[in-house]
mmCIF file of C-alpha atoms and ligand atoms in Angstrom:
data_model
loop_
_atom_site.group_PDB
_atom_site.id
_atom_site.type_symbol
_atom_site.label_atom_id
_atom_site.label_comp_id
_atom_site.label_asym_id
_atom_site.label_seq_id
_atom_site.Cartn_x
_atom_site.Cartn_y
_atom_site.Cartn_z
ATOM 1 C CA UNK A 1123 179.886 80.338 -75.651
ATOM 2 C CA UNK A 1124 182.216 78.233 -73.932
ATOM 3 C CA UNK A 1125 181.358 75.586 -71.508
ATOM 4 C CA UNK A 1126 181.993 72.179 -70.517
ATOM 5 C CA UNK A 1127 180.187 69.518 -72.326
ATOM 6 C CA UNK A 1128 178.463 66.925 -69.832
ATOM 7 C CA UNK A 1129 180.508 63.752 -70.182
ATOM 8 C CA UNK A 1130 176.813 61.857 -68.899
ATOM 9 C CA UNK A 1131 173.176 62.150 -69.349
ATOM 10 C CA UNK A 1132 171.982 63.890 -65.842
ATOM 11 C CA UNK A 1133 168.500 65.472 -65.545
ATOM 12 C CA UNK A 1134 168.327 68.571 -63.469
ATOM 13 C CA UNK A 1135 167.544 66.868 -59.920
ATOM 14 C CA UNK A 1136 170.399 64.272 -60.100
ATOM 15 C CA UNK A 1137 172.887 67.377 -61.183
ATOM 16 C CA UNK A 1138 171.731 69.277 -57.833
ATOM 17 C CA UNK A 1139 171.746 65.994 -55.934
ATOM 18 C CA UNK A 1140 175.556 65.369 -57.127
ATOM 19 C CA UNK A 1141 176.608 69.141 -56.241
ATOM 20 C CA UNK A 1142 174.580 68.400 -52.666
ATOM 21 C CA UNK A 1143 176.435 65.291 -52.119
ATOM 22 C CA UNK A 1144 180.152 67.563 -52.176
ATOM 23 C CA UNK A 1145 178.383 70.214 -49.039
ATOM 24 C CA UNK A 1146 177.998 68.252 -45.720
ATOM 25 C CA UNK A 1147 175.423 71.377 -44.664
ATOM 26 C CA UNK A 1148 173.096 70.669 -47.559
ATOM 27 C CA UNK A 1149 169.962 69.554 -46.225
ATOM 28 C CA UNK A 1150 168.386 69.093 -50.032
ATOM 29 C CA UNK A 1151 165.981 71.668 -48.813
ATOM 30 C CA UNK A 1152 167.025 73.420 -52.851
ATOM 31 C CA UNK A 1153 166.494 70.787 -54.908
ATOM 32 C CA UNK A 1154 163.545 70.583 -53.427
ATOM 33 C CA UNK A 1155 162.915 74.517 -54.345
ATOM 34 C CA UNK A 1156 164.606 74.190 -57.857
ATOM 35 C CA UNK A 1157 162.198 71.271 -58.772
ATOM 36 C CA UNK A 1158 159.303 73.426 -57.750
ATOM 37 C CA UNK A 1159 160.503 76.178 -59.987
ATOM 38 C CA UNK A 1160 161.390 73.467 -62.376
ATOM 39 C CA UNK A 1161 157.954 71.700 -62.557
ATOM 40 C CA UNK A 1162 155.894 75.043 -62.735
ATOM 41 C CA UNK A 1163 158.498 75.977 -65.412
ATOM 42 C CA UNK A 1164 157.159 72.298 -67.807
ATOM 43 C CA UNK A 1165 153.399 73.529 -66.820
ATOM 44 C CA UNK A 1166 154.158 76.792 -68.386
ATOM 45 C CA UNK A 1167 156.457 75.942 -71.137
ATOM 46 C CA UNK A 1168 153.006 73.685 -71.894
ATOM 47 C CA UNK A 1169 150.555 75.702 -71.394
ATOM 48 C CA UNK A 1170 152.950 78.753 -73.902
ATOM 49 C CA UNK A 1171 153.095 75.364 -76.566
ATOM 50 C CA UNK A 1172 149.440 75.159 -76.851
ATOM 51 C CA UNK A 1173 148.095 79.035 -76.326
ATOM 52 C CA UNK A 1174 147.078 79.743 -79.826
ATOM 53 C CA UNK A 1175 144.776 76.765 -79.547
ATOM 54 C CA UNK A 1176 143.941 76.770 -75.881
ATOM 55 C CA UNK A 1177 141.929 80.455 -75.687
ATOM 56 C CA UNK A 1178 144.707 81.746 -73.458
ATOM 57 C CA UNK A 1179 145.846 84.312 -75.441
ATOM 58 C CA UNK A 1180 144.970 87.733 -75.537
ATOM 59 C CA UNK A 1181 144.725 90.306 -72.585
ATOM 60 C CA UNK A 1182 142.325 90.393 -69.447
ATOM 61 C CA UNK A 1183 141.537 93.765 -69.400
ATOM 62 C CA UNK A 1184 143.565 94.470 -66.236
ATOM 63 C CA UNK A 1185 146.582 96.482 -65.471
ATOM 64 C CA UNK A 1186 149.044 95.477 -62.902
ATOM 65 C CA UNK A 1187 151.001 97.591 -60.566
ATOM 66 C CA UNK A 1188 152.855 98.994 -63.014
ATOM 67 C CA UNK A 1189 150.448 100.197 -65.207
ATOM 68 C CA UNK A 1190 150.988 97.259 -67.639
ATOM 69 C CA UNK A 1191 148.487 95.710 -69.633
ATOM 70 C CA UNK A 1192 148.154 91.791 -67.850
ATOM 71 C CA UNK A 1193 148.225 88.895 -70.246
ATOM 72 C CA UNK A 1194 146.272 85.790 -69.489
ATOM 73 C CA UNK A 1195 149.454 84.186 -69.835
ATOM 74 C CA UNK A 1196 150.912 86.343 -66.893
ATOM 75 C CA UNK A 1197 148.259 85.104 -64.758
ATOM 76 C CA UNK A 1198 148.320 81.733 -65.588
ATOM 77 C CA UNK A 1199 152.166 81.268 -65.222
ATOM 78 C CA UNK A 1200 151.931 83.582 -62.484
ATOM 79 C CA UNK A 1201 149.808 81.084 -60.406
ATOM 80 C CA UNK A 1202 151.867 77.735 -61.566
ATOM 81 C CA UNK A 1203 154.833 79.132 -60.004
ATOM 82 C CA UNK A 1204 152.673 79.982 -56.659
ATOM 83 C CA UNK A 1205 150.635 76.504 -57.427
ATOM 84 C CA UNK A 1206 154.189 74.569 -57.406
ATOM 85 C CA UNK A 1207 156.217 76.519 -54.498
ATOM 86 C CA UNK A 1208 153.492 76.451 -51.849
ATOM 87 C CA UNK A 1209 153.274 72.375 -50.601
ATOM 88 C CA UNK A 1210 156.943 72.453 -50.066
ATOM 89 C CA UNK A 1211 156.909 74.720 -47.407
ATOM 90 C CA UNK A 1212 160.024 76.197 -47.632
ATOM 91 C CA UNK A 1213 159.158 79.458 -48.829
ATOM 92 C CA UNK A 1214 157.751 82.015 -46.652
ATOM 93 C CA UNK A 1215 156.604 84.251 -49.024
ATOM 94 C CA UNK A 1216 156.735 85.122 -52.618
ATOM 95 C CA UNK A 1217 157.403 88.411 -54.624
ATOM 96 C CA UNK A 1218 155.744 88.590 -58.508
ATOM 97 C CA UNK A 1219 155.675 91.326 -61.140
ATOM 98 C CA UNK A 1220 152.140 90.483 -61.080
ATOM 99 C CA UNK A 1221 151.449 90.791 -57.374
ATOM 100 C CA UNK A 1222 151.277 94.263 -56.222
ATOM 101 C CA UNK A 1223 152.550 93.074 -52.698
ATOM 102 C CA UNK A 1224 154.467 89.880 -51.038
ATOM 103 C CA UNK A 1225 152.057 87.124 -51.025
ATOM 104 C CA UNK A 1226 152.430 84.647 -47.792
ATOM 105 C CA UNK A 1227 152.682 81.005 -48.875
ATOM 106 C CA UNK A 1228 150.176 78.797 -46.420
ATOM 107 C CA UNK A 1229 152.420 76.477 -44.747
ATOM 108 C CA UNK A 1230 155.402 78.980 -45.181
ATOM 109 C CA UNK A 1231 155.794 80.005 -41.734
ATOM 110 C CA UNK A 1232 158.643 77.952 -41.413
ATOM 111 C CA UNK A 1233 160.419 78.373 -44.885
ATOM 112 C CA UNK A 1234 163.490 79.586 -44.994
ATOM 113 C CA UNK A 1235 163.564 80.932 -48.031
ATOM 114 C CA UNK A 1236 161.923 83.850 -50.393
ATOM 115 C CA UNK A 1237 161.525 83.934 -54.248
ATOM 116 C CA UNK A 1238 160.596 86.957 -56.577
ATOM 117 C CA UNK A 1239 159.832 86.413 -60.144
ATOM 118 C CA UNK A 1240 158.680 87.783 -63.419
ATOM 119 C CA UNK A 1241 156.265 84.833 -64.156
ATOM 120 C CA UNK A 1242 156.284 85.921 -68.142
ATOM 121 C CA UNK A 1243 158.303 87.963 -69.528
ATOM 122 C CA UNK A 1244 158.025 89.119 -73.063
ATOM 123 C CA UNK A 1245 154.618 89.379 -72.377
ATOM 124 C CA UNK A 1246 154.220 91.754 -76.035
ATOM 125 C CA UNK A 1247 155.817 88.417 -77.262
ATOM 126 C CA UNK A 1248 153.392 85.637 -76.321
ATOM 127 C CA UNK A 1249 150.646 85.925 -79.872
ATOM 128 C CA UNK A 1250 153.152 85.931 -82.054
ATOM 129 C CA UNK A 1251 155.176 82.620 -80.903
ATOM 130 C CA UNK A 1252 158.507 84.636 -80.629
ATOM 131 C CA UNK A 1253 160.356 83.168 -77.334
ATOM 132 C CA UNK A 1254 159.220 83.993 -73.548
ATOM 133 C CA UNK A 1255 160.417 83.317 -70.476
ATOM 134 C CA UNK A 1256 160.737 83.162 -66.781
ATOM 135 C CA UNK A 1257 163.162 84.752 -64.140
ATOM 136 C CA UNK A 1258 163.371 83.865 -60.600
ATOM 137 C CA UNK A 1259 165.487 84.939 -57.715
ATOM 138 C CA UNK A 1260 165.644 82.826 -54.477
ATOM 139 C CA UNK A 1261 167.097 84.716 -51.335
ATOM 140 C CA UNK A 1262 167.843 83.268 -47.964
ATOM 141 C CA UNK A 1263 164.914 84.685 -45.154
ATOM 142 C CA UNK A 1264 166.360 87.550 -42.950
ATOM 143 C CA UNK A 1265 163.379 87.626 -40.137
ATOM 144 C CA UNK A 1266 162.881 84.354 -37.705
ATOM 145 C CA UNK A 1267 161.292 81.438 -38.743
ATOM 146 C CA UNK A 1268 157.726 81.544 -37.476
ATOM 147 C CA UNK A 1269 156.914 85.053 -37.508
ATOM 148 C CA UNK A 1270 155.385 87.128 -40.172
ATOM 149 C CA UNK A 1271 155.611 85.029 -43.708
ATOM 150 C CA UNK A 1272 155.482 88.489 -46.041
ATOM 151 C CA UNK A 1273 157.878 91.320 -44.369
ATOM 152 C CA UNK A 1274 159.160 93.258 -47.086
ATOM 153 C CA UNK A 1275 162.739 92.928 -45.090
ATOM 154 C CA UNK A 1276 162.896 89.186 -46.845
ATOM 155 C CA UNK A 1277 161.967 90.618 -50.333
ATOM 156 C CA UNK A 1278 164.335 93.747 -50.437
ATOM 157 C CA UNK A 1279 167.624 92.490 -50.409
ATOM 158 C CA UNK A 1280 170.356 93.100 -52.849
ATOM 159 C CA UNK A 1281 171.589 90.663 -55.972
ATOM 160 C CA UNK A 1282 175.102 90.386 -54.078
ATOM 161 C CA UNK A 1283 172.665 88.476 -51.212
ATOM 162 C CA UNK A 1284 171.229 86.409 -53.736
ATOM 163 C CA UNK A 1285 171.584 82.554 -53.376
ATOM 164 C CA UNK A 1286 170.317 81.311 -56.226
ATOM 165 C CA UNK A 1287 168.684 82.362 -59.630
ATOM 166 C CA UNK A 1288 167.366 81.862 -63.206
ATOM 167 C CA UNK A 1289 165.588 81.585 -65.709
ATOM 168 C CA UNK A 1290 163.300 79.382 -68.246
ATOM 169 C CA UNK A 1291 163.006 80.270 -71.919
ATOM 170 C CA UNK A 1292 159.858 79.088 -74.231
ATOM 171 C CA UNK A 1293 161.644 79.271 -77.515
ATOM 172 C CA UNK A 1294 162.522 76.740 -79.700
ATOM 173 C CA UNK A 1295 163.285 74.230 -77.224
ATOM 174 C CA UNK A 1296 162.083 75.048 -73.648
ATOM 175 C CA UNK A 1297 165.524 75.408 -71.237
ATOM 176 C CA UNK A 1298 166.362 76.200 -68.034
ATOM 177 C CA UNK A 1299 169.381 78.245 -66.457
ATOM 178 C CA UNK A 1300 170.481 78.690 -62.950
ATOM 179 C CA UNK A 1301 173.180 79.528 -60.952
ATOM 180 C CA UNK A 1302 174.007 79.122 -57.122
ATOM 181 C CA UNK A 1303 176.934 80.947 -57.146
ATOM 182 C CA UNK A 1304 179.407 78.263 -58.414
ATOM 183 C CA UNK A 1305 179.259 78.666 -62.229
ATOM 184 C CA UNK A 1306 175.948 78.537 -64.861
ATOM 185 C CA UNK A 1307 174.215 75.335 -65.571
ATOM 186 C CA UNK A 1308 172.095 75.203 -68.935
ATOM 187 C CA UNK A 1309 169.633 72.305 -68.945
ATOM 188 C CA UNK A 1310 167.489 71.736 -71.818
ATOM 189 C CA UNK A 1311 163.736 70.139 -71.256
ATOM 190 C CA UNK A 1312 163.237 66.617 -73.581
ATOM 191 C CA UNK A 1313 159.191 66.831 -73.930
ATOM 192 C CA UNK A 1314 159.726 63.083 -74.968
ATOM 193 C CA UNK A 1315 160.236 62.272 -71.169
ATOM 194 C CA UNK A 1316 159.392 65.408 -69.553
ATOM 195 C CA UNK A 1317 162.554 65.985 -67.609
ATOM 196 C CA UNK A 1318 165.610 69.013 -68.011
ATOM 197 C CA UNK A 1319 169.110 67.693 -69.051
ATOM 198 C CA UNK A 1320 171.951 69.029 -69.285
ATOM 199 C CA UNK A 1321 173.196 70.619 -72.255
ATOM 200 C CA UNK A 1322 175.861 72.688 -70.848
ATOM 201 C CA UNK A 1323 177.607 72.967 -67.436
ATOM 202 C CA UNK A 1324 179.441 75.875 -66.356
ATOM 203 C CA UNK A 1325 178.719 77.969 -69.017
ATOM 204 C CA UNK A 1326 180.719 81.199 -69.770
ATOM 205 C CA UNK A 1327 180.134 84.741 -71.882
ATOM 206 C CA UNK A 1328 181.620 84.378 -75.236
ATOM 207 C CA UNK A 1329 183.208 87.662 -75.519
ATOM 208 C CA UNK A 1330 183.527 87.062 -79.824
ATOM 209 C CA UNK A 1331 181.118 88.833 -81.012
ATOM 210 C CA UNK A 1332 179.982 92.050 -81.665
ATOM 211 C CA UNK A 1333 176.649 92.578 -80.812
ATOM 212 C CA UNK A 1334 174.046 95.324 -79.257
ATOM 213 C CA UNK A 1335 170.446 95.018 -78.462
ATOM 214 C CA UNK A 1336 168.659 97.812 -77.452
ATOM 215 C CA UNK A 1337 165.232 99.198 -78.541
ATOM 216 C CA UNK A 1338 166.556 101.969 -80.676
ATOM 217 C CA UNK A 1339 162.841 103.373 -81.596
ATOM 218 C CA UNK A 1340 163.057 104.964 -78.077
ATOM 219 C CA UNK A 1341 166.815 106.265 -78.749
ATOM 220 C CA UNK A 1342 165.521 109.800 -79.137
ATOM 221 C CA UNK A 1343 164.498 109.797 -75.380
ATOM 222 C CA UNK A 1344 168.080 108.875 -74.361
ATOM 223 C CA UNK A 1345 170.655 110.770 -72.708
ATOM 224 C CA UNK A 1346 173.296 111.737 -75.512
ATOM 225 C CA UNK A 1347 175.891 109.445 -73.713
ATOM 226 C CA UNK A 1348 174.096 106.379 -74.809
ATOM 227 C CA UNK A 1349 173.204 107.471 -78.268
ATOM 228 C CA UNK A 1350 176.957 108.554 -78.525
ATOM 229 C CA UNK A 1351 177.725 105.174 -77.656
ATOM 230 C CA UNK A 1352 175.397 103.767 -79.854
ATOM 231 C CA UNK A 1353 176.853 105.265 -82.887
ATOM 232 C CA UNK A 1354 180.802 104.342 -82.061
ATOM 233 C CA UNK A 1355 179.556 101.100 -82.079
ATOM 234 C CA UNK A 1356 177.745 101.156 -85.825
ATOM 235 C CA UNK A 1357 181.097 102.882 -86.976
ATOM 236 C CA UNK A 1358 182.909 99.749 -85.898
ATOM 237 C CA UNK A 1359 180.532 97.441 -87.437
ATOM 238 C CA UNK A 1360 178.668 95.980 -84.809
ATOM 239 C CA UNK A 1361 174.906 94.013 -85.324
ATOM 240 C CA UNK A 1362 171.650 94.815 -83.829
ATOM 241 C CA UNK A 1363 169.974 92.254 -82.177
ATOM 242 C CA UNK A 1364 166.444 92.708 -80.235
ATOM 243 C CA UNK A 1365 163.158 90.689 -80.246
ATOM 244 C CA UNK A 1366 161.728 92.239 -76.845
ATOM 245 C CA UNK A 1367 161.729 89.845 -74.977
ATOM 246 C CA UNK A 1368 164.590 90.126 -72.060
ATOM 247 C CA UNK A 1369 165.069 86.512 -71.610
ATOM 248 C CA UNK A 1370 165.686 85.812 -75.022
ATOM 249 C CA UNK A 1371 167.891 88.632 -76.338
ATOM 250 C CA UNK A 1372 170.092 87.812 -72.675
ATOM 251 C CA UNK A 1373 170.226 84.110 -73.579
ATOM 252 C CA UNK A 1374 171.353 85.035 -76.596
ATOM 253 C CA UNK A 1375 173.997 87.355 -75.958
ATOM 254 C CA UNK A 1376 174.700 84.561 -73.340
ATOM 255 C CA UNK A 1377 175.779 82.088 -75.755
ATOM 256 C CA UNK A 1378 176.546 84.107 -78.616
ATOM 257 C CA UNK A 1379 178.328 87.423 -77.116
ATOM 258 C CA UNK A 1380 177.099 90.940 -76.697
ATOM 259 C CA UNK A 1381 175.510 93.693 -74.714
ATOM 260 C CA UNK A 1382 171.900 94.084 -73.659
ATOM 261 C CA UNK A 1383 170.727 97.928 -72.640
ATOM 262 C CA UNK A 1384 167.704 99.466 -71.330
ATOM 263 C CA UNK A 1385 168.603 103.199 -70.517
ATOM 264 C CA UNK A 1386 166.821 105.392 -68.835
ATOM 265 C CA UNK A 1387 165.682 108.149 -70.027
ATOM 266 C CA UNK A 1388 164.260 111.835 -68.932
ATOM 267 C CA UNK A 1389 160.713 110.545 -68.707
ATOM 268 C CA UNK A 1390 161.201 107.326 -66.887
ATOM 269 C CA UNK A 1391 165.069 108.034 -65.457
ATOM 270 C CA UNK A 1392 164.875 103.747 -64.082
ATOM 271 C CA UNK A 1393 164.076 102.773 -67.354
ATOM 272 C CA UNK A 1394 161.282 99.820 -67.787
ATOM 273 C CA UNK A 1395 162.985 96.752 -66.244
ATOM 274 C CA UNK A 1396 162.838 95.586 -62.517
ATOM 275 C CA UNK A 1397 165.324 95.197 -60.159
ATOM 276 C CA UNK A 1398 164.060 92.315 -58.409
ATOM 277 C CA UNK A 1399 162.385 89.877 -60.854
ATOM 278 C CA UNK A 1400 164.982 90.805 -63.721
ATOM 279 C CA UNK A 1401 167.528 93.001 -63.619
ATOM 280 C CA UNK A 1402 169.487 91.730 -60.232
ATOM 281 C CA UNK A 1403 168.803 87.634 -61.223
ATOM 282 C CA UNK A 1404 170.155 88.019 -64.690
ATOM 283 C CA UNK A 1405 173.274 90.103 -63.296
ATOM 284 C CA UNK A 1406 174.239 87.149 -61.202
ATOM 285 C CA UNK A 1407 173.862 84.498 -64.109
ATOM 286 C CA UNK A 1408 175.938 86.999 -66.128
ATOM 287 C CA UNK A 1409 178.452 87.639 -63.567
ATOM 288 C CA UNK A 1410 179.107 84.283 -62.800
ATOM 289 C CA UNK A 1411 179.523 83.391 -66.718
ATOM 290 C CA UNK A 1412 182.279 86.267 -66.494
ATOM 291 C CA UNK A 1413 180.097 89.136 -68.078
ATOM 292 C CA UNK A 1414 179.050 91.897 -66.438
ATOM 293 C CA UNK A 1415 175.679 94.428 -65.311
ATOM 294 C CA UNK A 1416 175.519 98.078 -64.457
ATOM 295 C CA UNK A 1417 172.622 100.541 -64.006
ATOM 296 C CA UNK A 1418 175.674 103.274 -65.880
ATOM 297 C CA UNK A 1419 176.733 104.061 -62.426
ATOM 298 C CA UNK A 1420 176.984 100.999 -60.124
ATOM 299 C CA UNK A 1421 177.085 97.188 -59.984
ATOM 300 C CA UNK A 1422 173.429 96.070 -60.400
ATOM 301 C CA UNK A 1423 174.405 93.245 -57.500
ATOM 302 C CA UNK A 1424 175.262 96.061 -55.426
ATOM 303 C CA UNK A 1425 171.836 97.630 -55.589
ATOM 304 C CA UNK A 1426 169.697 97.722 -51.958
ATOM 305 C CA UNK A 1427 166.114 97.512 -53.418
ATOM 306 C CA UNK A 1428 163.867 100.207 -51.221
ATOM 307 C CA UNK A 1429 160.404 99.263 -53.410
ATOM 308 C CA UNK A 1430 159.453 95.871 -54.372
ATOM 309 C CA UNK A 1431 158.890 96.359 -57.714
ATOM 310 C CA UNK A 1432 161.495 98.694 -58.403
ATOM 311 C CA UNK A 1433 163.485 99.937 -61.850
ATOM 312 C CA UNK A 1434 166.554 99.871 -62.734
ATOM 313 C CA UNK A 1435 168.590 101.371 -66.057
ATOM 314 C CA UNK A 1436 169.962 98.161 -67.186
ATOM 315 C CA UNK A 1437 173.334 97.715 -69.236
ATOM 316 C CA UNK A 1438 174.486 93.890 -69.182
ATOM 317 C CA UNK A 1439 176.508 91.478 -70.776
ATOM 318 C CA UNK A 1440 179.830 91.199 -72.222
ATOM 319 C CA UNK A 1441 182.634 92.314 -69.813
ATOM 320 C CA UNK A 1442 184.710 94.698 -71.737
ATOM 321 C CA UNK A 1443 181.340 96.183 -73.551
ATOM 322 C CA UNK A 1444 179.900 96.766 -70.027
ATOM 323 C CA UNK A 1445 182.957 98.866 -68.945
ATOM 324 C CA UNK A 1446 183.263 100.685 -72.094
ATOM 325 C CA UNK A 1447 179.805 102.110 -71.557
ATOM 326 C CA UNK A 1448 180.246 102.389 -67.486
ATOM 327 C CA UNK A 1449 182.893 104.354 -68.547
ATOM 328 C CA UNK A 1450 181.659 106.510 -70.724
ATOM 329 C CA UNK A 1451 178.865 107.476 -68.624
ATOM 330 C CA UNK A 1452 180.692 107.870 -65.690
ATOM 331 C CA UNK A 1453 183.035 110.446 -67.821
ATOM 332 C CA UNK A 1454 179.739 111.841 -69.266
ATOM 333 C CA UNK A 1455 178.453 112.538 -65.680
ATOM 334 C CA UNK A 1456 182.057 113.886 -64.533
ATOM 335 C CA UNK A 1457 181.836 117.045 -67.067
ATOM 336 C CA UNK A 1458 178.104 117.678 -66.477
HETATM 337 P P1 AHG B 1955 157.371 91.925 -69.201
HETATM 338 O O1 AHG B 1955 156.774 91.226 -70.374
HETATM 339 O O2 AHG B 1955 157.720 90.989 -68.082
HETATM 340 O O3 AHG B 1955 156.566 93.120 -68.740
HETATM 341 O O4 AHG B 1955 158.794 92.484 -69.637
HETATM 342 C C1 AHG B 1955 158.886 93.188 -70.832
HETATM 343 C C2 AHG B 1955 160.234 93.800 -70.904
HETATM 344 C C3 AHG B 1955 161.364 92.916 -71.379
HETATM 345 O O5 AHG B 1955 161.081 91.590 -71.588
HETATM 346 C C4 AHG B 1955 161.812 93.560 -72.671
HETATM 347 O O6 AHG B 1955 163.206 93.580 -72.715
HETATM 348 C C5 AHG B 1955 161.256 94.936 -72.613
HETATM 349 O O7 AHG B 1955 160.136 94.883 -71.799
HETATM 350 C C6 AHG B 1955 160.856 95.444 -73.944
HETATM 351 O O8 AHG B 1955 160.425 96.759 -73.828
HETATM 352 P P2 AHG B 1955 160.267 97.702 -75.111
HETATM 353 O O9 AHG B 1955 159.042 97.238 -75.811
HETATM 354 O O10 AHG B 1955 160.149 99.091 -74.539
HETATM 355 O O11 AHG B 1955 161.504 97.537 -75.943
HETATM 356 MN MN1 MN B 1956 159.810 91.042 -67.850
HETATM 357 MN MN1 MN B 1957 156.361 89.747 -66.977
#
């Protein structure tokens, strides 16, 4: 990781105030947003602290859209996020891995602004107090203000629209990362006073080390390109990393170097992951710390979502990793 160090203490809201204060168009209408996001991200990072001893662990007995088993957990941060963005009015509608369609935000008829997330992800993650997280994207509205809050022409836009996103991770020490476009800002949550400071401020991809995480127990479904790849990288001595949860192994690979993959595979040629709520937001963090994110063929920022909760082969991190295996595949394909 390298990054400037903060030279002065500055929670979250005065760093976005300070950037504001630079843009004569800013009408604070996003630090408005990003302390929404912000405060529903303390409520969860809470309610994750205390869910071994709060009887909010363990499934509901419902599946979502995608055939997933739901978490209480889901549900819970699911409906802080909603809880936090509604009063401010300036989202028109939301998009969640755990709502099967856009869900209109009372008071949102004016918002200019939509935001998908994955409420928790990791979800496998949450009884066994391995880290969690959070990933949002916020995209500028496309249809006028005042007409209908939930038109799937606000939610399917691609990453390269994208003007802002993130993520929170529940791990050792709750933090929050974000980028508008203009480098990646790490803040890091005190519980002592309840606010996010910042750690790190324009935070970029170490490209030192050499690092893979990928869940190799499924390797035998992959195409032959990626197990190919796979094995050039053991032979020059690279380490495994992968927990299972996306946000951590990415934050880690963040700060530490690496590449994060989730092929797809005969079965299930989109892999697992989602465009919207995980695969586009993370590409933009990692593309503006200098890394990189394909689905094997193209740019994931590049990608015009047709379904809302769409998937996506995901291969980011690292730069020069991401190329060698765009390139590999991209040979692979050639000679089919
Ligand atoms: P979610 O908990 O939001 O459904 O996401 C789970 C995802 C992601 O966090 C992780 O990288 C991946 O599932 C792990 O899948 P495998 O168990 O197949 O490795
Ligand atoms: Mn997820
Ligand atoms: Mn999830």
């Amino acid at each position: 990781m390298t990054s400037q160090q903060p030279d002065h203490l500055s929670t979250i809201t005065q760093f976005i105030l300070e950037r504001e204060r630079d843009r004569p168009d800013a009408t604070g209408d996003f630090t408005a947003l990003l302390n929404a996001i912000a405060l529903a991200g303390k409520r969860i990072s809470h309610d994750v602290n205390r869910a071994g001893i709060a009887d909010i662990i363990g499934l509901t007995g419902d599946e979502n859209i995608q055939g997933e088993q739901v978490q209480k957990l889901d549900l819970i941060a699911n409906a802080q996020l909603e809880r936090a963005l509604a009063p401010t009015g300036l989202v028109c509608a939301i998009g969640s891995e755990e709502e099967d369609e856009p869900v209109p935000l009372e008071k949102g008829e004016n918002g200019r602004y939509v935001v998908l997330y994955d409420p928790l992800d990791g979800s496998s993650n949450i009884d066994v107090g391995a880290p969690i997280g959070t990933i949002f994207s916020i995209y500028r509205r496309k249809t006028p203000l005042g007409s209908s809050t939930n038109s799937l022409e606000d939610m399917l836009q691609a990453g390269a629209d994208l003007a802002a996103s993130g993520y929170l991770i529940y791990g050792s020490s709750t933090m929050l990362v974000y980028t508008t476009g203009e480098g990646v800002h790490l803040f890091t949550l005190d519980p002592q006073i309840g606010e996010f400071i910042l750690t790190n401020s324009d935070l970029k991809d170490d490209n030192g080390t050499r690092v893979y995480s990928a869940n190799e127990g499924h390797s035998l479904t992959w195409d032959p390109v990626d197990l190919e790849w796979v094995s050039q990288l053991k032979e020059e001595g690279y380490s495994s990393r992968y927990i299972g949860s996306l946000v951590a192994d990415f934050h880690r690979n963040l700060l530490r170097g690496g590449i994060f993959a989730y092929p797809g595979n005969n079965a299930s040629p989109n892999g697992k992951l989602r465009l919207l709520y995980e695969a586009a937001p993370l590409a933009f963090i990692m593309e503006q710390a200098g890394g990189k994110a394909t689905d094997g063929k193209r740019r994931i920022l590049d990608i015009k979502p047709t379904e809302l909760h769409q998937r996506t082969p995901l291969y980011i991190g690292t730069a020069s990793e991401v190329d060698r295996i765009m390139s590999m595949r991209l040979e692979a394909a050639a000679t089919r």
